[in-house]
mmCIF file of C-alpha atoms in Angstrom:
data_model
loop_
_atom_site.group_PDB
_atom_site.id
_atom_site.type_symbol
_atom_site.label_atom_id
_atom_site.label_comp_id
_atom_site.label_asym_id
_atom_site.label_seq_id
_atom_site.Cartn_x
_atom_site.Cartn_y
_atom_site.Cartn_z
ATOM 1 C CA ASP A 60 11.100 238.718 -18.914
ATOM 2 C CA ALA A 61 11.639 241.372 -21.514
ATOM 3 C CA GLY A 62 15.154 242.070 -22.721
ATOM 4 C CA ILE A 63 18.159 239.842 -23.105
ATOM 5 C CA THR A 64 18.905 236.993 -20.736
ATOM 6 C CA GLN A 65 21.764 234.568 -20.357
ATOM 7 C CA SER A 66 21.920 231.209 -18.645
ATOM 8 C CA PRO A 67 23.488 229.909 -16.598
ATOM 9 C CA ARG A 68 24.905 232.933 -14.797
ATOM 10 C CA TYR A 69 27.710 230.867 -13.299
ATOM 11 C CA LYS A 70 29.174 227.588 -14.500
ATOM 12 C CA ILE A 71 32.070 225.432 -13.357
ATOM 13 C CA THR A 72 33.168 222.629 -15.631
ATOM 14 C CA GLU A 73 36.163 220.411 -16.273
ATOM 15 C CA THR A 74 38.645 220.387 -19.107
ATOM 16 C CA GLY A 75 37.352 218.427 -22.087
ATOM 17 C CA ARG A 76 33.657 218.757 -21.271
ATOM 18 C CA GLN A 77 31.161 220.255 -23.680
ATOM 19 C CA VAL A 78 29.380 223.348 -22.366
ATOM 20 C CA THR A 79 26.558 225.383 -23.887
ATOM 21 C CA LEU A 80 25.839 228.956 -22.871
ATOM 22 C CA MET A 81 22.372 230.202 -23.675
ATOM 23 C CA CYS A 82 21.294 233.639 -24.844
ATOM 24 C CA HIS A 83 17.692 234.725 -25.368
ATOM 25 C CA GLN A 84 16.291 238.099 -26.411
ATOM 26 C CA THR A 85 12.667 239.199 -26.583
ATOM 27 C CA TRP A 86 13.050 242.188 -28.923
ATOM 28 C CA SER A 87 13.260 240.144 -32.139
ATOM 29 C CA HIS A 88 16.528 241.883 -32.934
ATOM 30 C CA SER A 89 18.152 240.582 -36.087
ATOM 31 C CA TYR A 90 21.748 240.924 -34.921
ATOM 32 C CA MET A 91 23.274 238.991 -32.044
ATOM 33 C CA PHE A 92 26.825 238.829 -30.764
ATOM 34 C CA TRP A 93 28.977 236.843 -28.350
ATOM 35 C CA TYR A 94 31.891 238.510 -26.575
ATOM 36 C CA ARG A 95 34.268 237.340 -23.892
ATOM 37 C CA GLN A 96 35.815 239.567 -21.270
ATOM 38 C CA ASP A 97 39.233 238.787 -19.847
ATOM 39 C CA LEU A 98 41.520 240.817 -17.623
ATOM 40 C CA GLY A 99 43.782 242.969 -19.740
ATOM 41 C CA HIS A 100 41.755 242.432 -22.920
ATOM 42 C CA GLY A 101 38.472 244.258 -22.612
ATOM 43 C CA LEU A 102 35.690 242.534 -24.580
ATOM 44 C CA ARG A 103 36.553 240.502 -27.648
ATOM 45 C CA LEU A 104 34.147 239.196 -30.279
ATOM 46 C CA ILE A 105 33.758 235.427 -30.587
ATOM 47 C CA TYR A 106 30.909 235.063 -33.107
ATOM 48 C CA TYR A 107 28.035 237.102 -34.414
ATOM 49 C CA SER A 108 24.850 236.558 -36.374
ATOM 50 C CA ALA A 109 22.959 238.852 -38.744
ATOM 51 C CA ALA A 110 19.803 236.708 -38.825
ATOM 52 C CA ALA A 111 18.584 233.183 -38.253
ATOM 53 C CA ASP A 112 20.931 230.688 -39.930
ATOM 54 C CA ILE A 113 23.541 233.387 -40.689
ATOM 55 C CA THR A 114 26.638 233.415 -38.483
ATOM 56 C CA ASP A 115 30.188 234.662 -38.821
ATOM 57 C CA LYS A 116 33.450 234.402 -36.904
ATOM 58 C CA GLY A 117 34.877 237.155 -34.801
ATOM 59 C CA GLU A 118 38.329 237.801 -33.378
ATOM 60 C CA VAL A 119 38.587 234.711 -31.126
ATOM 61 C CA PRO A 120 36.370 231.905 -32.547
ATOM 62 C CA ASP A 121 38.619 228.868 -32.013
ATOM 63 C CA GLY A 122 37.055 226.206 -29.789
ATOM 64 C CA TYR A 123 33.544 227.662 -30.049
ATOM 65 C CA VAL A 124 30.494 226.755 -32.098
ATOM 66 C CA VAL A 125 27.298 228.779 -32.535
ATOM 67 C CA SER A 126 23.907 228.178 -34.077
ATOM 68 C CA ARG A 127 20.885 230.364 -34.696
ATOM 69 C CA SER A 128 17.833 228.389 -35.687
ATOM 70 C CA LYS A 129 15.475 230.965 -34.127
ATOM 71 C CA THR A 130 15.831 234.741 -34.162
ATOM 72 C CA GLU A 131 15.523 235.035 -30.385
ATOM 73 C CA ASN A 132 18.148 232.448 -29.399
ATOM 74 C CA PHE A 133 21.888 232.372 -29.971
ATOM 75 C CA PRO A 134 23.575 229.555 -28.034
ATOM 76 C CA LEU A 135 27.361 229.339 -27.733
ATOM 77 C CA THR A 136 28.935 225.896 -27.357
ATOM 78 C CA LEU A 137 32.411 225.075 -26.157
ATOM 79 C CA GLU A 138 33.002 221.707 -27.798
ATOM 80 C CA SER A 139 35.837 220.618 -25.498
ATOM 81 C CA ALA A 140 36.456 223.187 -22.790
ATOM 82 C CA THR A 141 39.997 224.312 -22.026
ATOM 83 C CA ARG A 142 41.339 226.363 -19.113
ATOM 84 C CA SER A 143 42.017 229.261 -21.469
ATOM 85 C CA GLN A 144 38.257 229.506 -22.014
ATOM 86 C CA THR A 145 37.731 230.512 -18.383
ATOM 87 C CA SER A 146 36.167 233.929 -18.841
ATOM 88 C CA VAL A 147 33.045 236.027 -18.552
ATOM 89 C CA TYR A 148 30.828 235.680 -21.613
ATOM 90 C CA PHE A 149 28.435 238.373 -22.779
ATOM 91 C CA CYS A 150 25.708 238.104 -25.329
ATOM 92 C CA ALA A 151 24.400 241.232 -27.061
ATOM 93 C CA SER A 152 21.792 242.152 -29.631
ATOM 94 C CA SER A 153 20.996 245.078 -31.882
ATOM 95 C CA GLU A 154 18.611 246.121 -34.607
ATOM 96 C CA SER A 155 18.703 249.434 -36.427
ATOM 97 C CA ASP A 156 20.676 251.490 -33.907
ATOM 98 C CA VAL A 157 24.408 251.580 -33.467
ATOM 99 C CA GLU A 158 24.294 250.551 -29.822
ATOM 100 C CA GLN A 159 24.168 246.924 -28.732
ATOM 101 C CA PHE A 160 22.246 245.730 -25.700
ATOM 102 C CA PHE A 161 24.098 243.341 -23.449
ATOM 103 C CA GLY A 162 22.952 240.482 -21.280
ATOM 104 C CA PRO A 163 24.111 240.089 -17.662
ATOM 105 C CA GLY A 164 26.910 237.674 -18.558
ATOM 106 C CA THR A 165 27.908 234.104 -17.730
ATOM 107 C CA ARG A 166 30.985 233.523 -15.605
ATOM 108 C CA LEU A 167 32.568 230.263 -16.764
ATOM 109 C CA THR A 168 35.349 228.494 -14.903
ATOM 110 C CA VAL A 169 37.127 225.552 -16.522
ATOM 111 C CA LEU A 170 39.079 223.422 -14.051
ATOM 112 C CA ASP B 201 47.428 245.190 -32.573
ATOM 113 C CA GLN B 202 44.860 247.039 -30.507
ATOM 114 C CA GLN B 203 42.643 249.302 -32.585
ATOM 115 C CA VAL B 204 40.948 250.992 -29.631
ATOM 116 C CA LYS B 205 43.104 252.022 -26.698
ATOM 117 C CA GLN B 206 42.272 253.276 -23.246
ATOM 118 C CA ASN B 207 45.641 254.065 -21.761
ATOM 119 C CA SER B 208 44.476 254.877 -18.236
ATOM 120 C CA PRO B 209 43.478 251.730 -16.335
ATOM 121 C CA SER B 210 42.029 253.799 -13.508
ATOM 122 C CA LEU B 211 40.922 257.299 -12.588
ATOM 123 C CA SER B 212 39.942 258.775 -9.250
ATOM 124 C CA VAL B 213 37.828 261.941 -9.026
ATOM 125 C CA GLN B 214 36.117 263.840 -6.230
ATOM 126 C CA GLU B 215 32.350 264.034 -6.166
ATOM 127 C CA GLY B 216 31.061 267.104 -7.964
ATOM 128 C CA ARG B 217 34.155 267.491 -10.132
ATOM 129 C CA ILE B 218 34.573 266.650 -13.795
ATOM 130 C CA SER B 219 35.651 263.155 -14.871
ATOM 131 C CA ILE B 220 37.454 262.920 -18.197
ATOM 132 C CA LEU B 221 37.994 259.496 -19.719
ATOM 133 C CA ASN B 222 40.140 259.201 -22.820
ATOM 134 C CA CYS B 223 40.234 256.832 -25.759
ATOM 135 C CA ASP B 224 42.431 256.607 -28.848
ATOM 136 C CA TYR B 225 41.865 254.611 -32.005
ATOM 137 C CA THR B 226 44.012 253.650 -34.942
ATOM 138 C CA ASN B 227 41.554 252.724 -37.704
ATOM 139 C CA SER B 228 40.196 255.733 -39.598
ATOM 140 C CA MET B 229 37.424 253.546 -41.082
ATOM 141 C CA PHE B 230 35.491 253.517 -37.811
ATOM 142 C CA ASP B 231 32.210 255.365 -38.277
ATOM 143 C CA TYR B 232 30.716 255.263 -34.785
ATOM 144 C CA PHE B 233 32.139 255.494 -31.313
ATOM 145 C CA LEU B 234 30.377 254.445 -28.143
ATOM 146 C CA TRP B 235 30.880 254.518 -24.402
ATOM 147 C CA TYR B 236 29.630 251.769 -22.146
ATOM 148 C CA LYS B 237 29.504 251.645 -18.376
ATOM 149 C CA LYS B 238 29.900 248.397 -16.477
ATOM 150 C CA TYR B 239 29.194 247.544 -12.864
ATOM 151 C CA PRO B 240 30.559 244.316 -11.320
ATOM 152 C CA ALA B 241 28.543 241.179 -12.137
ATOM 153 C CA GLU B 242 26.433 243.062 -14.707
ATOM 154 C CA GLY B 243 26.556 243.453 -18.449
ATOM 155 C CA PRO B 244 27.842 246.657 -20.083
ATOM 156 C CA THR B 245 25.240 249.416 -20.315
ATOM 157 C CA PHE B 246 25.209 251.835 -23.226
ATOM 158 C CA LEU B 247 25.894 255.446 -22.242
ATOM 159 C CA ILE B 248 26.386 257.614 -25.283
ATOM 160 C CA SER B 249 27.603 257.437 -28.858
ATOM 161 C CA ILE B 250 28.915 259.753 -31.529
ATOM 162 C CA SER B 251 29.038 259.524 -35.275
ATOM 163 C CA SER B 252 32.291 260.286 -37.066
ATOM 164 C CA ILE B 253 30.636 263.236 -38.812
ATOM 165 C CA LYS B 254 30.159 265.024 -35.490
ATOM 166 C CA ASP B 255 32.643 266.380 -32.970
ATOM 167 C CA LYS B 256 30.412 266.535 -29.917
ATOM 168 C CA ASN B 257 27.380 264.784 -28.495
ATOM 169 C CA GLU B 258 25.754 265.603 -25.185
ATOM 170 C CA ASP B 259 23.279 263.709 -23.029
ATOM 171 C CA GLY B 260 22.623 265.143 -19.601
ATOM 172 C CA ARG B 261 25.788 264.947 -17.524
ATOM 173 C CA PHE B 262 27.622 263.033 -20.242
ATOM 174 C CA THR B 263 29.387 264.595 -23.221
ATOM 175 C CA VAL B 264 31.549 262.845 -25.764
ATOM 176 C CA PHE B 265 34.072 264.760 -27.847
ATOM 177 C CA LEU B 266 35.608 263.408 -31.026
ATOM 178 C CA ASN B 267 38.827 264.678 -32.593
ATOM 179 C CA LYS B 268 39.167 262.816 -35.890
ATOM 180 C CA SER B 269 42.485 264.314 -36.870
ATOM 181 C CA ALA B 270 44.017 263.080 -33.618
ATOM 182 C CA LYS B 271 41.981 259.846 -33.632
ATOM 183 C CA HIS B 272 40.966 260.632 -30.097
ATOM 184 C CA LEU B 273 37.729 260.767 -28.165
ATOM 185 C CA SER B 274 36.899 261.632 -24.610
ATOM 186 C CA LEU B 275 33.944 261.234 -22.277
ATOM 187 C CA HIS B 276 33.231 264.058 -19.849
ATOM 188 C CA ILE B 277 31.021 263.489 -16.819
ATOM 189 C CA VAL B 278 29.903 266.648 -15.046
ATOM 190 C CA PRO B 279 29.274 266.667 -12.157
ATOM 191 C CA SER B 280 30.653 263.294 -11.113
ATOM 192 C CA GLN B 281 28.584 261.306 -8.631
ATOM 193 C CA PRO B 282 29.492 258.277 -6.476
ATOM 194 C CA GLY B 283 27.078 256.161 -8.553
ATOM 195 C CA ASP B 284 29.277 256.841 -11.580
ATOM 196 C CA SER B 285 31.968 254.601 -10.076
ATOM 197 C CA ALA B 286 32.281 251.776 -12.597
ATOM 198 C CA VAL B 287 34.435 250.533 -15.458
ATOM 199 C CA TYR B 288 33.992 252.541 -18.643
ATOM 200 C CA PHE B 289 34.622 250.975 -22.017
ATOM 201 C CA CYS B 290 35.243 252.859 -25.213
ATOM 202 C CA ALA B 291 34.087 251.009 -28.349
ATOM 203 C CA ALA B 292 34.078 251.599 -32.091
ATOM 204 C CA SER B 293 32.215 250.182 -35.052
ATOM 205 C CA TYR B 294 32.415 250.472 -38.834
ATOM 206 C CA ARG B 295 28.666 250.913 -39.284
ATOM 207 C CA ARG B 296 25.368 250.061 -37.622
ATOM 208 C CA ASN B 297 24.877 246.464 -36.540
ATOM 209 C CA THR B 298 28.502 245.468 -36.973
ATOM 210 C CA PRO B 299 30.614 244.063 -34.144
ATOM 211 C CA LEU B 300 32.046 246.505 -31.643
ATOM 212 C CA VAL B 301 35.785 246.803 -31.062
ATOM 213 C CA PHE B 302 36.424 247.560 -27.400
ATOM 214 C CA GLY B 303 39.196 249.185 -25.440
ATOM 215 C CA LYS B 304 40.423 247.553 -22.242
ATOM 216 C CA GLY B 305 38.405 249.851 -20.006
ATOM 217 C CA THR B 306 39.069 252.521 -17.390
ATOM 218 C CA ARG B 307 37.957 252.066 -13.805
ATOM 219 C CA LEU B 308 36.467 255.315 -12.500
ATOM 220 C CA SER B 309 36.216 255.884 -8.770
ATOM 221 C CA VAL B 310 34.218 258.894 -7.607
ATOM 222 C CA ILE B 311 35.084 259.750 -4.036
ATOM 223 C CA ALA B 312 32.487 261.403 -1.825
#
């Protein structure tokens, strides 16, 4: 499928478990981003990447790890999930334009 | 401290009328401003953007106005349609390909 996809779409896990959220884009965009959306906060940046092997922290990076070995993939890992990480996670990508293109999101619940 | 603010959590408008969504920002270094629309269980969809060197940008039924001196922008939707019912996010960026800073969103309901 062309575009940007995220998997899984829904995930329930337990406190302390490691969880990886996947993001894949077919446009070969250089820039990729991870945001989380919480009630009362809008979308907040977790991590972003300007190219393969180049990543940088955003506003709320604690408890998350990212990697970017291939341009098209940008997985987000919660090393030890906490209840405060219950959220909806959005991946986005961009190239030369100002707008970013968002995936459909992953709704994560940490019990 | 929030750099992009949408002070109205919700707005209700009749079909056919104008919808005006407002956004304020505090950082004068922002160079681009964007509006996104979001339906439930979907990702945000880009609507329209404006560069800080302009004061107006129009795309069909959507127009964004920027007032730099007031650090204020607004999105006008004319005429409003029931399909426009969604959450609208205002966002800002320092330059192309940099992270977006989002407001909290405004839920627009267009009543038939």
